[in-house]
Each structure stands twice: as structure tokens, then as C-alpha cells.
Coordinates of C-alpha atoms in Angstrom, one line a residue:
Chain A
X1 CA 141.6 111.1 137.3
X2 CA 143.1 109.5 140.3
X3 CA 144.9 106.2 140.0
X4 CA 142.3 104.2 141.9
X5 CA 139.3 105.4 140.0
X6 CA 141.3 104.8 136.8
X7 CA 141.8 101.3 137.9
X8 CA 138.2 100.8 138.7
X9 CA 137.1 102.2 135.4
X10 CA 139.7 100.1 133.7
X11 CA 138.4 96.9 135.5
X12 CA 134.9 97.8 134.7
X13 CA 135.7 98.4 131.0
X14 CA 137.5 95.1 130.8
X15 CA 134.6 93.3 132.4
X16 CA 132.1 94.8 130.1
X17 CA 134.3 93.9 127.1
X18 CA 134.6 90.3 128.3
X19 CA 130.8 90.1 128.7
X20 CA 130.2 91.6 125.3
X21 CA 132.5 89.3 123.6
X22 CA 130.9 86.2 125.1
X23 CA 127.5 87.6 124.1
X24 CA 128.8 88.0 120.6
X25 CA 129.9 84.5 120.4
X26 CA 126.7 83.2 121.9
X27 CA 124.6 85.1 119.4
X28 CA 126.2 83.1 116.6
X29 CA 124.5 80.0 117.7
X30 CA 121.2 81.6 118.4
X31 CA 118.2 80.3 116.5
X32 CA 117.1 82.6 113.8
X33 CA 120.6 83.8 113.0
X34 CA 122.5 86.9 114.0
X35 CA 120.3 89.8 114.9
X36 CA 121.6 92.9 113.3
X37 CA 120.2 95.3 115.9
X38 CA 121.6 93.4 118.8
X39 CA 125.0 93.0 117.1
X40 CA 125.1 96.7 116.5
X41 CA 124.3 97.6 120.1
X42 CA 126.9 95.1 121.3
X43 CA 129.6 96.5 119.1
X44 CA 128.8 100.0 120.3
X45 CA 129.2 99.0 123.9
X46 CA 132.4 97.2 123.1
X47 CA 133.7 100.3 121.4
X48 CA 132.9 102.5 124.4
X49 CA 134.4 100.0 126.8
X50 CA 137.5 99.7 124.7
X51 CA 137.9 103.4 124.4
X52 CA 137.4 103.9 128.1
X53 CA 139.9 101.1 128.8
X54 CA 142.5 102.8 126.6
X55 CA 141.9 106.2 128.1
X56 CA 142.2 104.8 131.6
X57 CA 145.4 103.0 130.7
X58 CA 146.7 106.2 129.3
X59 CA 146.3 107.7 132.7
X60 CA 148.2 104.8 134.2
X61 CA 151.3 105.2 132.2
X62 CA 152.1 106.2 128.6
X63 CA 155.2 104.1 128.7
X64 CA 153.2 101.0 128.2
X65 CA 152.2 102.2 124.7
X66 CA 155.3 101.3 122.8
X67 CA 155.9 97.6 123.5
X68 CA 152.4 96.7 122.7
X69 CA 152.9 97.6 119.1
X70 CA 154.7 94.3 118.5
X71 CA 152.2 92.3 120.5
X72 CA 149.3 92.0 118.2
X73 CA 151.1 90.2 115.5
X74 CA 151.9 87.1 117.6
X75 CA 148.8 86.8 119.7
X76 CA 146.2 87.4 117.1
X77 CA 147.5 84.6 115.0
X78 CA 147.3 82.2 117.9
X79 CA 143.9 83.4 118.8
X80 CA 142.7 82.9 115.3
X81 CA 144.0 79.4 115.3
X82 CA 141.9 78.7 118.3
X83 CA 138.8 80.3 117.0
X84 CA 139.3 79.1 113.5
X85 CA 139.0 82.5 111.9
X86 CA 140.7 82.9 108.6
X87 CA 141.9 86.4 109.3
X88 CA 144.9 88.0 107.8
X89 CA 146.9 89.6 110.6
X90 CA 147.4 93.3 110.1
X91 CA 149.8 95.4 112.1
X92 CA 147.7 97.3 114.6
X93 CA 148.4 100.9 115.1
X94 CA 148.0 102.0 118.6
X95 CA 144.9 104.2 118.6
X96 CA 145.4 107.6 120.0
X97 CA 144.7 107.3 123.7
X98 CA 141.7 109.3 124.8
X99 CA 142.4 111.6 127.7
X100 CA 138.7 112.2 128.2
X101 CA 136.8 110.2 130.7
X102 CA 133.7 109.8 128.6
X103 CA 133.4 107.6 125.6
X104 CA 133.1 109.4 122.4
X105 CA 129.8 111.1 121.9
X106 CA 129.1 110.0 118.4
X107 CA 130.5 106.6 117.4
X108 CA 129.5 107.6 113.9
X109 CA 131.5 105.3 111.8
X110 CA 132.2 101.7 112.6
X111 CA 135.7 102.2 111.2
X112 CA 137.3 103.0 114.5
X113 CA 140.4 104.4 113.0
X114 CA 138.5 107.1 111.2
X115 CA 137.2 108.5 114.5
X116 CA 138.2 112.1 114.8
X117 CA 140.3 111.7 117.8
X118 CA 142.9 109.5 116.1
X119 CA 143.1 111.2 112.8
X120 CA 146.8 112.0 113.3
X121 CA 147.6 108.3 113.2
X122 CA 146.2 108.1 109.7
X123 CA 149.2 109.8 108.1
X124 CA 151.6 107.5 109.8
X125 CA 149.8 104.3 108.9
X126 CA 151.3 101.8 106.6
X127 CA 149.8 101.3 103.2
X128 CA 148.0 98.3 104.5
X129 CA 145.8 100.7 106.3
X130 CA 144.2 101.6 103.0
X131 CA 143.2 98.0 102.4
X132 CA 139.8 96.9 103.4
X133 CA 140.9 93.6 104.7
X134 CA 139.5 92.7 107.9
X135 CA 141.8 93.1 110.8
X136 CA 142.3 90.5 113.4
X137 CA 140.1 90.2 116.4
X138 CA 141.2 90.7 119.9
X139 CA 144.9 91.1 119.5
X140 CA 146.1 90.0 122.9
X141 CA 144.5 87.5 125.2
X142 CA 144.0 89.4 128.4
X143 CA 143.3 87.3 131.4
X144 CA 139.7 88.4 131.7
X145 CA 138.7 87.0 128.4
X146 CA 136.8 83.7 128.5
X147 CA 138.7 80.9 126.8
X148 CA 137.2 80.5 123.4
X149 CA 138.1 77.2 122.1
X150 CA 136.8 75.8 118.9
X151 CA 134.5 72.9 119.3
X152 CA 136.3 69.7 118.4
X153 CA 135.0 67.0 116.1
X154 CA 135.3 63.5 117.6
X155 CA 138.7 62.2 116.8
X156 CA 140.4 65.6 116.7
X157 CA 143.0 66.5 119.2
X158 CA 143.6 69.9 120.7
X159 CA 147.1 71.1 120.4
X160 CA 148.5 73.6 122.8
X161 CA 148.1 77.1 121.4
X162 CA 151.1 79.4 122.0
X163 CA 149.4 81.5 124.6
X164 CA 152.6 82.0 126.4
X165 CA 153.4 84.7 124.0
X166 CA 150.8 86.9 125.6
X167 CA 152.6 88.8 128.2
X168 CA 150.3 89.8 131.0
X169 CA 150.5 93.2 132.7
X170 CA 152.3 95.6 130.5
X171 CA 151.6 93.5 127.4
X172 CA 147.9 93.7 127.6
X173 CA 146.5 95.6 124.7
X174 CA 143.1 95.6 123.2
X175 CA 144.4 97.6 120.3
X176 CA 142.0 98.2 117.5
X177 CA 139.5 95.5 118.2
X178 CA 137.9 95.1 114.9
X179 CA 134.3 95.7 116.0
X180 CA 133.1 96.1 112.4
X181 CA 133.2 92.4 112.1
X182 CA 130.4 91.9 114.5
X183 CA 128.1 93.4 111.8
X184 CA 127.6 90.4 109.6
X185 CA 127.9 91.0 105.9
X186 CA 124.7 89.7 104.5
Chain B
X1 CA 101.1 105.3 145.2
X2 CA 97.8 106.2 146.7
X3 CA 94.7 104.3 145.6
X4 CA 93.4 105.1 142.2
X5 CA 89.8 105.9 142.8
X6 CA 88.7 106.9 139.3
X7 CA 90.0 104.0 137.3
X8 CA 90.0 100.9 139.4
X9 CA 90.5 97.8 137.5
X10 CA 88.6 94.6 137.9
X11 CA 90.3 91.4 136.9
X12 CA 88.1 89.6 134.5
X13 CA 91.0 87.4 133.7
X14 CA 91.3 84.7 131.2
X15 CA 94.4 82.7 131.9
X16 CA 95.8 80.4 129.3
X17 CA 96.4 77.7 131.8
X18 CA 99.9 76.2 131.6
X19 CA 101.5 74.4 134.4
X20 CA 104.8 74.3 132.7
X21 CA 106.3 77.2 130.7
X22 CA 107.4 75.8 127.4
X23 CA 109.1 78.3 125.2
X24 CA 106.7 77.8 122.4
X25 CA 103.9 79.1 124.6
X26 CA 105.5 82.4 125.3
X27 CA 103.2 85.1 123.9
X28 CA 105.0 87.4 121.5
X29 CA 102.3 89.8 120.4
X30 CA 98.8 90.8 121.4
X31 CA 96.4 92.9 119.4
X32 CA 92.7 93.9 119.6
X33 CA 90.9 94.4 116.3
X34 CA 89.4 97.7 115.4
X35 CA 86.0 97.0 117.0
X36 CA 87.5 95.4 120.1
X37 CA 85.4 92.3 119.6
X38 CA 88.4 90.1 118.8
X39 CA 91.7 89.8 120.5
X40 CA 94.6 88.0 118.8
X41 CA 97.7 86.6 120.4
X42 CA 100.7 85.2 118.7
X43 CA 103.3 83.0 120.4
X44 CA 106.8 81.8 119.9
X45 CA 105.6 78.5 118.5
X46 CA 104.1 80.3 115.5
X47 CA 100.5 79.9 116.6
X48 CA 97.8 82.5 116.7
X49 CA 94.9 82.3 119.1
X50 CA 92.0 84.6 118.6
X51 CA 89.6 85.4 121.4
X52 CA 86.1 86.7 120.9
X53 CA 84.1 88.8 123.3
X54 CA 80.9 87.2 124.4
X55 CA 77.7 89.1 123.8
X56 CA 76.5 90.7 126.9
X57 CA 73.5 88.7 128.2
X58 CA 70.5 90.3 129.8
X59 CA 70.3 87.6 132.4
X60 CA 73.7 88.5 133.8
X61 CA 74.1 92.2 133.2
X62 CA 77.0 92.6 135.6
X63 CA 78.9 90.0 133.8
X64 CA 80.2 92.0 131.0
X65 CA 81.4 90.3 127.9
X66 CA 84.2 87.9 128.6
X67 CA 86.8 86.9 126.0
X68 CA 86.8 83.2 125.0
X69 CA 88.8 81.3 122.5
X70 CA 87.3 81.7 119.1
X71 CA 90.0 80.3 116.8
X72 CA 93.4 78.8 117.0
X73 CA 95.7 78.1 114.1
X74 CA 99.3 77.5 113.2
X75 CA 100.3 80.7 111.3
X76 CA 104.0 80.1 110.7
X77 CA 106.2 77.0 110.8
X78 CA 109.9 77.0 111.4
X79 CA 111.8 77.2 108.1
X80 CA 115.3 76.8 106.9
X81 CA 117.2 79.2 104.7
X82 CA 119.4 76.9 102.7
X83 CA 121.5 79.6 101.2
X84 CA 122.6 81.0 104.5
X85 CA 122.3 77.9 106.6
X86 CA 120.0 79.7 109.0
X87 CA 116.9 78.7 110.7
X88 CA 114.0 81.0 110.4
X89 CA 112.1 81.2 113.6
X90 CA 108.4 80.7 113.6
X91 CA 107.8 83.2 116.3
X92 CA 105.0 85.6 115.5
X93 CA 106.5 89.1 115.8
X94 CA 103.4 91.1 115.1
X95 CA 99.7 90.8 114.3
X96 CA 97.7 93.5 112.7
X97 CA 94.0 93.3 112.0
X98 CA 92.3 94.7 109.0
X99 CA 89.1 96.6 109.6
X100 CA 86.1 94.4 109.1
X101 CA 84.5 94.7 105.7
X102 CA 82.3 91.6 105.5
X103 CA 81.4 88.7 107.7
X104 CA 84.9 87.3 107.7
X105 CA 87.8 88.7 109.8
X106 CA 91.2 89.3 108.3
X107 CA 94.5 89.7 110.0
X108 CA 98.2 90.0 109.0
X109 CA 100.7 88.0 111.0
X110 CA 104.4 88.0 110.5
X111 CA 107.5 86.1 111.6
X112 CA 111.1 87.2 110.9
X113 CA 110.8 86.8 107.1
X114 CA 107.2 86.2 105.9
X115 CA 103.9 88.1 106.3
X116 CA 100.7 86.2 105.9
X117 CA 97.1 87.3 105.4
X118 CA 94.7 85.1 107.3
X119 CA 90.9 84.9 106.8
X120 CA 88.9 83.8 109.8
X121 CA 85.4 82.9 108.9
X122 CA 82.5 81.0 110.5
X123 CA 80.8 78.1 109.0
X124 CA 77.5 77.1 110.5
X125 CA 75.8 75.4 107.5
X126 CA 76.8 72.3 105.6
X127 CA 75.5 71.1 102.3
X128 CA 73.8 67.7 102.5
X129 CA 72.2 65.5 99.9
X130 CA 74.9 65.1 97.2
X131 CA 74.1 62.8 94.3
X132 CA 77.4 61.2 93.7
X133 CA 78.6 60.6 97.2
X134 CA 76.9 59.7 100.4
X135 CA 76.9 61.5 103.8
X136 CA 80.3 59.9 104.8
X137 CA 81.9 61.1 101.6
X138 CA 82.2 57.7 100.0
X139 CA 81.5 57.6 96.3
X140 CA 78.2 56.1 95.5
X141 CA 77.8 53.4 92.9
X142 CA 76.4 55.2 89.9
X143 CA 74.2 52.2 89.1
X144 CA 72.3 52.8 92.3
X145 CA 71.4 56.4 91.6
X146 CA 67.9 56.5 90.3
X147 CA 66.9 60.1 90.9
X148 CA 68.5 63.5 91.1
X149 CA 68.3 65.8 94.0
X150 CA 69.6 69.3 94.9
X151 CA 71.9 69.5 97.9
X152 CA 70.4 71.5 100.7
X153 CA 72.2 73.6 103.3
X154 CA 71.6 72.2 106.8
X155 CA 72.7 73.9 110.0
X156 CA 75.7 72.5 111.8
X157 CA 77.7 73.3 114.9
X158 CA 79.6 76.5 114.5
X159 CA 83.0 76.0 113.1
X160 CA 85.5 78.7 112.8
X161 CA 88.2 78.2 110.2
X162 CA 91.3 80.1 109.4
X163 CA 92.7 80.0 105.9
X164 CA 95.9 81.7 104.6
X165 CA 94.8 83.9 101.8
X166 CA 98.1 85.6 100.9
X167 CA 101.7 84.9 101.7
X168 CA 104.1 87.8 101.3
X169 CA 107.5 86.4 101.3
X170 CA 111.1 86.8 100.1
X171 CA 111.2 90.5 100.5
X172 CA 113.3 90.9 103.6
X173 CA 117.0 90.1 104.1
X174 CA 116.9 91.2 107.7
X175 CA 114.4 90.4 110.5
X176 CA 111.0 91.9 110.2
X177 CA 110.2 93.9 113.3
X178 CA 106.8 95.5 112.4
X179 CA 103.9 95.6 110.0
X180 CA 101.3 98.3 109.6
X181 CA 98.1 98.5 107.6
X182 CA 97.5 101.7 105.7
X183 CA 94.3 103.7 106.3
X184 CA 93.5 103.1 102.6
X185 CA 93.0 99.4 103.5
X186 CA 94.8 98.4 100.4
X187 CA 98.4 98.6 101.3
X188 CA 100.6 97.8 104.2
X189 CA 104.3 98.1 105.1
X190 CA 106.6 95.5 106.5
X191 CA 109.8 96.7 108.2
X192 CA 113.1 95.0 108.9
X193 CA 116.3 96.4 110.4
X194 CA 117.3 98.3 107.3
X195 CA 114.4 98.5 104.9
X196 CA 110.7 99.3 104.8
X197 CA 108.7 97.6 102.0
X198 CA 105.2 98.6 100.8
X199 CA 102.8 95.9 99.6
X200 CA 99.4 95.8 98.1
X201 CA 97.2 93.3 100.0
X202 CA 96.2 91.7 96.7
X203 CA 99.7 91.3 95.3
X204 CA 102.1 88.9 96.8
X205 CA 104.9 88.7 94.2
X206 CA 105.9 92.3 94.3
X207 CA 106.7 94.9 96.9
X208 CA 108.1 98.4 96.7
X209 CA 111.0 99.4 98.8
X210 CA 110.3 102.8 100.2
X211 CA 113.0 103.2 102.9
X212 CA 116.5 101.8 102.6
X213 CA 119.1 102.8 105.2
X214 CA 121.6 100.1 104.4
X215 CA 125.0 101.8 103.9
X216 CA 127.2 100.9 100.9
X217 CA 129.7 99.5 103.3
X218 CA 128.1 97.5 106.1
X219 CA 131.0 98.3 108.3
X220 CA 129.7 101.9 108.4
X221 CA 126.4 100.8 109.9
X222 CA 125.5 102.9 112.9
X223 CA 121.7 102.8 113.0
X224 CA 118.9 100.3 112.3
X225 CA 115.2 100.8 112.0
X226 CA 113.3 99.4 115.0
X227 CA 109.7 100.0 114.1
X228 CA 107.5 101.7 111.6
X229 CA 103.8 102.6 111.5
X230 CA 101.4 104.3 109.1
X231 CA 99.6 107.4 110.2
X232 CA 96.1 106.5 111.3
X233 CA 94.4 108.9 108.9
X234 CA 96.9 110.2 106.3
X235 CA 97.5 107.3 103.9
X236 CA 100.7 108.9 102.6
X237 CA 102.4 109.4 105.9
X238 CA 104.3 106.9 108.0
X239 CA 106.9 107.1 110.7
X240 CA 109.9 104.9 111.6
X241 CA 112.0 104.8 114.7
X242 CA 115.7 104.1 114.9
X243 CA 118.1 102.5 117.3
X244 CA 119.6 105.9 117.9
X245 CA 116.5 107.2 119.5
X246 CA 115.2 109.3 116.6
X247 CA 111.9 109.1 114.7
X248 CA 111.5 110.1 111.1
X249 CA 108.2 111.0 109.5
X250 CA 108.0 110.4 105.8
X251 CA 105.6 111.4 103.0
X252 CA 105.2 108.9 100.3
X253 CA 104.0 111.6 97.9
X254 CA 107.4 113.3 97.8
X255 CA 109.4 110.5 96.1
X256 CA 109.3 106.8 95.4
X257 CA 112.1 106.2 97.8
X258 CA 111.4 107.9 101.1
X259 CA 115.0 108.3 102.3
X260 CA 114.5 112.0 102.9
X261 CA 112.4 112.5 105.9
X262 CA 109.8 115.2 106.3
X263 CA 110.3 115.5 110.0
X264 CA 113.0 114.3 112.3
X265 CA 112.3 113.9 115.9
X266 CA 115.1 113.7 118.3
X267 CA 115.9 114.9 121.8
X268 CA 119.5 115.9 122.4
X269 CA 121.2 113.6 124.7
X270 CA 121.8 114.7 128.3
X271 CA 125.6 114.5 128.7
X272 CA 125.3 114.1 132.4
X273 CA 123.7 110.7 132.0
X274 CA 126.2 109.3 129.6
X275 CA 127.4 105.8 130.2
X276 CA 128.5 102.7 128.5
X277 CA 125.0 101.8 127.8
X278 CA 123.6 105.2 126.6
X279 CA 123.1 103.9 123.1
X280 CA 121.3 100.8 124.1
X281 CA 118.8 102.5 126.4
X282 CA 118.1 105.3 123.9
X283 CA 117.2 102.7 121.2
X284 CA 113.4 103.0 120.5
X285 CA 111.6 99.7 120.9
X286 CA 108.2 100.8 119.8
X287 CA 106.5 103.7 118.1
X288 CA 102.7 104.3 118.0
X289 CA 100.7 107.1 116.6
X290 CA 97.9 108.4 118.7
X291 CA 94.3 107.6 117.5
X292 CA 93.8 111.2 116.6
X293 CA 96.9 111.3 114.6
X294 CA 98.4 114.3 116.3
X295 CA 100.9 112.6 118.5
X296 CA 103.5 110.0 118.4
X297 CA 104.5 107.8 121.4
X298 CA 107.9 106.2 121.6
X299 CA 109.3 103.7 124.1
X300 CA 112.9 103.3 124.9
X301 CA 114.4 101.3 127.7
X302 CA 113.6 103.6 130.6
X303 CA 111.0 106.0 129.4
X304 CA 108.0 106.6 127.3
X305 CA 107.8 109.8 125.4
X306 CA 104.9 111.6 123.7
X307 CA 105.8 113.8 120.8
X308 CA 103.8 116.4 119.1
X309 CA 104.0 116.0 115.4
X310 CA 104.5 119.7 115.1
X311 CA 107.5 119.9 117.4
X312 CA 110.6 118.0 116.4
X313 CA 113.3 119.1 118.8
X314 CA 112.0 117.6 122.0
X315 CA 109.1 115.4 123.2
X316 CA 106.0 116.9 124.6
X317 CA 106.0 114.6 127.6
X318 CA 108.4 112.2 129.1
X319 CA 107.4 109.5 131.5
X320 CA 109.8 107.5 133.6
X321 CA 108.8 103.9 133.5
X322 CA 111.4 102.4 135.9
X323 CA 114.1 104.9 136.4
X324 CA 115.4 102.9 139.4
X325 CA 117.0 100.7 136.9
X326 CA 119.3 103.4 135.7
X327 CA 121.9 102.4 138.3
X328 CA 121.7 98.8 137.4
X329 CA 122.3 99.0 133.7
X330 CA 125.5 96.9 134.0
X331 CA 123.7 93.9 135.5
X332 CA 120.9 94.3 133.1
X333 CA 123.4 94.2 130.3
X334 CA 124.9 91.0 131.7
X335 CA 121.6 89.2 132.0
X336 CA 120.5 90.5 128.6
X337 CA 117.5 92.4 130.0
X338 CA 118.8 95.6 128.6
X339 CA 117.9 94.3 125.1
X340 CA 114.3 93.8 126.0
X341 CA 111.9 95.5 123.7
X342 CA 108.9 96.9 125.5
X343 CA 105.8 98.0 123.6
X344 CA 103.6 101.0 124.5
X345 CA 100.0 101.6 123.8
X346 CA 97.4 104.4 123.8
X347 CA 93.9 104.1 125.2
X348 CA 91.0 104.9 122.9
X349 CA 90.8 108.6 123.7
X350 CA 94.6 109.1 123.8
X351 CA 94.4 110.3 127.4
X352 CA 96.2 107.4 129.0
X353 CA 99.3 105.5 127.9
X354 CA 100.4 102.1 129.1
X355 CA 103.6 100.1 128.9
X356 CA 105.1 97.1 130.6
X357 CA 108.0 96.6 133.0
X358 CA 109.6 93.8 135.0
X359 CA 108.2 91.7 137.8
X360 CA 105.1 91.4 135.8
X361 CA 104.4 95.1 136.5
X362 CA 102.8 97.4 134.0
X363 CA 102.4 101.1 134.2
X364 CA 99.7 103.5 133.1
X365 CA 100.2 107.2 132.8
X366 CA 97.3 109.6 132.6
X367 CA 98.4 112.5 130.4
X368 CA 95.8 114.9 131.8
X369 CA 96.0 114.4 135.5
X370 CA 99.7 113.5 135.3
X371 CA 99.0 110.6 137.7
X372 CA 100.5 107.2 137.1
X373 CA 99.9 103.7 138.5
X374 CA 101.9 100.5 138.7
X375 CA 99.9 97.3 138.5
X376 CA 100.9 93.7 138.6
X377 CA 99.7 90.8 136.4
X378 CA 100.1 87.7 138.5
X379 CA 97.9 84.8 139.4
X380 CA 98.0 85.4 143.2
X381 CA 96.6 88.9 142.8
X382 CA 94.2 88.1 140.0
X383 CA 91.3 86.2 141.4
X384 CA 88.3 86.9 139.2
X385 CA 86.5 90.2 140.1
X386 CA 89.4 91.2 142.3
X387 CA 90.4 94.8 142.2
X388 CA 94.1 95.3 141.3
X389 CA 96.1 96.9 144.0
X390 CA 98.6 99.5 142.9
X391 CA 102.2 98.5 143.4
X392 CA 105.2 100.5 144.4
X393 CA 108.9 99.9 144.0
X394 CA 111.0 101.2 146.8
X395 CA 114.1 102.8 145.6
X396 CA 116.2 102.8 148.6
X397 CA 116.1 103.6 152.3
X398 CA 113.2 102.4 154.3
X399 CA 111.0 99.9 152.6
X400 CA 107.4 100.2 153.5
X401 CA 105.2 97.2 154.0
X402 CA 103.7 96.7 150.6
X403 CA 106.6 98.0 148.6
X404 CA 109.0 95.9 146.6
X405 CA 112.7 96.7 146.7
X406 CA 114.5 96.9 143.4
X407 CA 116.7 94.0 144.2
X408 CA 113.8 91.7 144.7
X409 CA 112.3 92.4 141.3
X410 CA 112.0 89.3 139.1
X411 CA 113.6 90.2 135.8
X412 CA 112.5 87.0 134.1
X413 CA 108.9 88.2 134.5
X414 CA 108.6 90.9 132.0
X415 CA 105.6 92.4 130.3
X416 CA 106.6 93.3 126.8
X417 CA 103.3 93.2 125.0
X418 CA 100.1 95.0 125.9
X419 CA 97.1 96.2 124.0
X420 CA 94.1 98.4 124.8
X421 CA 90.6 98.0 123.6
X422 CA 89.9 100.7 121.0
X423 CA 86.8 102.2 122.8
X424 CA 86.5 100.7 126.2
X425 CA 88.8 100.4 129.2
X426 CA 89.7 96.8 128.6
X427 CA 93.4 95.9 128.4
X428 CA 95.2 92.7 127.6
X429 CA 98.6 92.1 129.1
X430 CA 100.9 89.2 128.1
X431 CA 103.1 88.0 130.9
X432 CA 105.4 85.4 129.4
X433 CA 103.0 82.5 128.6
X434 CA 99.9 83.9 130.3
X435 CA 97.4 86.3 129.0
X436 CA 95.6 88.7 131.4
X437 CA 92.6 90.7 130.5
X438 CA 91.5 93.4 132.8
X439 CA 88.6 95.8 132.6
X440 CA 87.2 98.7 134.4
X441 CA 85.1 98.1 137.5
X442 CA 81.4 97.9 136.8
X443 CA 79.5 100.2 139.1

């Protein structure tokens, strides 16, 4: 894959991810509650887009992989403060980057880390991997994401979230977006 | 497309006249009853409107029976689920008629959570001459009553009343997407995203779960049920479609829980068309058995497929509804149109199938001649008695005079719900908040 097409694919994947995430948030306020079918389809698209994004980034440069390991810890906590999610922050293993251009054929399991192409990471995972605690949502705050601020009650003040810890460029990582969470647990 | 000479359609349209499009008036389902005499529509506001075909009159033989409003009632109201803090929409998702067994008509209507059985009956007589109350209903002074009389039934203006006879509730955790009456006329199924429940029409406090695809861990969910239907003749057979593009045929005689299918219909995916949105466009939005019970029709986002029940590995026929949208899936994803659930319908003889599209277009495919036509349901083109002109979408290059280019299609005008008269060539098409009824040209 040439560099330009990789970048186009990358940009496309990012755009689709951004659109999907805003749809996901919008569906929370929909009348009638979260629609399971729609949430499932959204999560599938997001998974494909995320995998394409990673695979195209792999073509851009594998050297970017290492520093992003440390990223998720800082930024996910800041994001969670913004969105008000009470998520425990788990260290995110970098999923094995797909060298294929196509998204995986069968996104069988919503547990993205049990996908066959990243089985080798399983052995190296920390024990927390075994826990079924929900992982944090989008780990970094890439520039294309819409700013999701919690709605303030009258009288509340908004304090500056430490977004500065998100390094743009090499720091961008959509590692292990926990797509399972879009399926509401009824 | 060249002119359709065999099946020209006359517009005998009945328009629910609305100058403003309120969301409550958006039609969400249409269904003819089994004789074709009645046509029911449900809308987002929870109302059901039933149309009845006028008897053909000898004085105007060319004026074939028109459909006029017969009954209107509020079927479902918005509700609130206090435990989950969720509103339950009153939108009518599906209406299914029961075959007529006496003078009254019965239909099942459902919203996201509750199915109701409605009885629609006529009243044209009224008892008069009560002893204890006078004609206004006021209680008479007993001291003034000096003689006894028997009340007598007097004719009155026809009144059509709808009463809810059964309410089938509290059986679905997820949103009901379809209902289907069994050919035994005693049971029906209601289907949500993960489960299919079997009910007896007489019993409202109990239902049997016959399909459950909920995984032990919801995070492993990969597939939901999108529609289910009973076989038209075999009371033990039903089919359900999934969001992955497969259909399962189940036999209720095998086991109480029909998790093991008898037949599994799926076409292998063509890897050359793989995209981000392959899963979404392969999700089946509607499944319908043919009237003769030998075929199944499924609708996914871009195609309609006819399956032979004897052949599971691929469909018998595949029809492209609007393949020109294949290159626009990303924009359709952004404007949410890719999630639209189109229905499909057979004609009475199973020779023609019909489904809707965008820009108020709907498509008909003749299975025998392999010809297809695109027609439009719009006020401008639908003067009464006008013959519908076939439309064509231009897919690129030179656009001919009457063609519409893909980019000028109006994606807010979609035809999701259509129904075909069981015996005659009369169709009802719902275009947002308007109902169009078309029938064959009278020669």
C-alpha cells in the first residue's frame, strides 16, 4: 500500500470513527431507548474503521507503536472526567497491527482482543486482562473527535480538562476502543 | 425503462391530506386484510386508521371500489418504563389482521413492547325504550313509571367502534420488530431483537419463548433477529432473519426451544464488495413467505432476494433495488439512511415482488418476465386516474431528459412500507405521512 493511499484510508477510517461515535452518543438521548440492532451495527462499523486505521498506521511507521503504550492511561482518565463515565482505566495493550487492507472478515466476538489476529498478545497481557472490567473508552483524544462535554447543570462550572496531555501526531492512538460497551447491558 | 404495457397502473389515490408533516402522522406500517376489503395503517403517533373498500356500484362500473376511512382509533399511547427510565414509543411497528371469522374484524397491532388485539365492529342498531332511564340517559323518577315495556332495537347511523380485546404485554425486554399470526388462527409470535415469543390469542398472561439468541455475555453479541414470520400453511414452521444476512427456518415440533434451526439460508459474501459497511447492508430488514409457501423473500439494504426453501446455500433470484447507492454508502451512513429498514411484499400470485426506495420511488420485479419498473408516489404525478410513468435513475454519464441523477435523489422521501392486495393488483404505498393507493388500469 502506497503512502498516499494509506493516508487516505487512514483519514477515511478516522472520519467514520468520528461519525460513529457521535451517532452512538446521539442514540443515548433517542426516544424509546437504545436500539440494540443499531448499536450493534454501529459498533461493527467502528471496529472495522478502527482496524483499518491501525493497519494503515502500521504501514506508515511501526516506530509509532511503542510510545502510545503509555498514552491511554493519562488521556482516558481525562476523557472520562469529561463524559462522566465511571470507568476504571486499564492499561491498553497495543493490538497487533493488521497488515491486511481489508477489515477482518468475521468480527465474531465483540471482545476485540480475542480476535484471532492478535492472539499472540494474550500471553503477554497483564493479569488485569483476565478481569471483565470494562476498559476505558477512546483512549486518546484525536483531533477529529467531536468535543464531548457533559451537559452542565445550572450553577456548575466547567473546569479545564487536561487535554494537553494528548500529544497529537505520533501520540494518536485509538488503541482498544472498547466497543463492547456500546451494547447496553439490559 | 420502456413503457410497461401489460401492467399499467392507474392512480386511484387516497391521500391523507396534511399540509404540514408532523412526526406523529408518519405512517409506520400498512397492511391489507386477508380479503383485501380492509386496509390498515399505523403511524408514529400510535393511531391506527382502517380503510374499507366501497362496494362497486352498478351505476358507475368504471369506478372500481375506492378505499375510504372506516375506523380510526388510538391503539397505543406513549408509556414510561420506570425501572429503566426509558420512554416507550407509541409508534405502531406492525399490524397483522386475523382472518375474518364473524361479522367483526380483528387485528393485532404492536409497538416496541406491547401487542394488542383490536376488535372492529359495526353498530347500526340501538336499543330504545328503557324503563328506568329516558332517551337522554337520565334516570327516571321511579314514581312516574306506571307501566313496563320491552326495549326495542331501532336502526341508527352506522357506527364503527374499535375495542381492545386483549393486551399482550411484559414479555419483551428488547424492541418488538414483528408479529405474525399462525395459520392455526390460535397462536401468534412476537419477535424482538433477541427473542421470539409464542402466544395464544386467548391468553395474555403467559407466552412461551421459542427462540432465544441472547448470549450469556452481552459483550459477545454479534447478531440480532430482525424479523420473523410463520409459514402460511404449515402451522409448525416459522422463519426468522438476522442482522448478519441469514435466515433460519425452525420447526416447533422438534423441541420447545427452537434454537436449532432446520434450515439455514445464507449466501456467502462476495469478498470483492467488502467495505466498512458490508455488515450493515447485509442486514435483512424484512422476510416474507410467498403465498404458496414455497419461497422466502428477504430485503437487505440494496437487494431483494427470493429463496427456494429447498435450497439453502444461495438465493434463487437476486434483484438489485438501487445498486447505484453502493458507491454512496459512506454518505448514507452519515445521514443515517443506511439504517433504513425497507419492507418487501409479494403479489397474490407470487409472480411479482415489490419494495420501496428513496425519492418516493418504489420498484416492482416480475419474476417471470424478469422485467422491472420504477414508479414514483408523489402528488404531482398522482392526479386521480393518471397513469404512472416509469421512472429511471441515471447512474452517470449523460442524463437523459426524464431521468433523475443519483445526486438529486431526495433521501428524506423514502418508501419503507408497502402492501399488496391479496388477490387483485391494488397496492398501498406509504410515503412518509401520505398513503397512496394504486390499482391496475381498468380497460
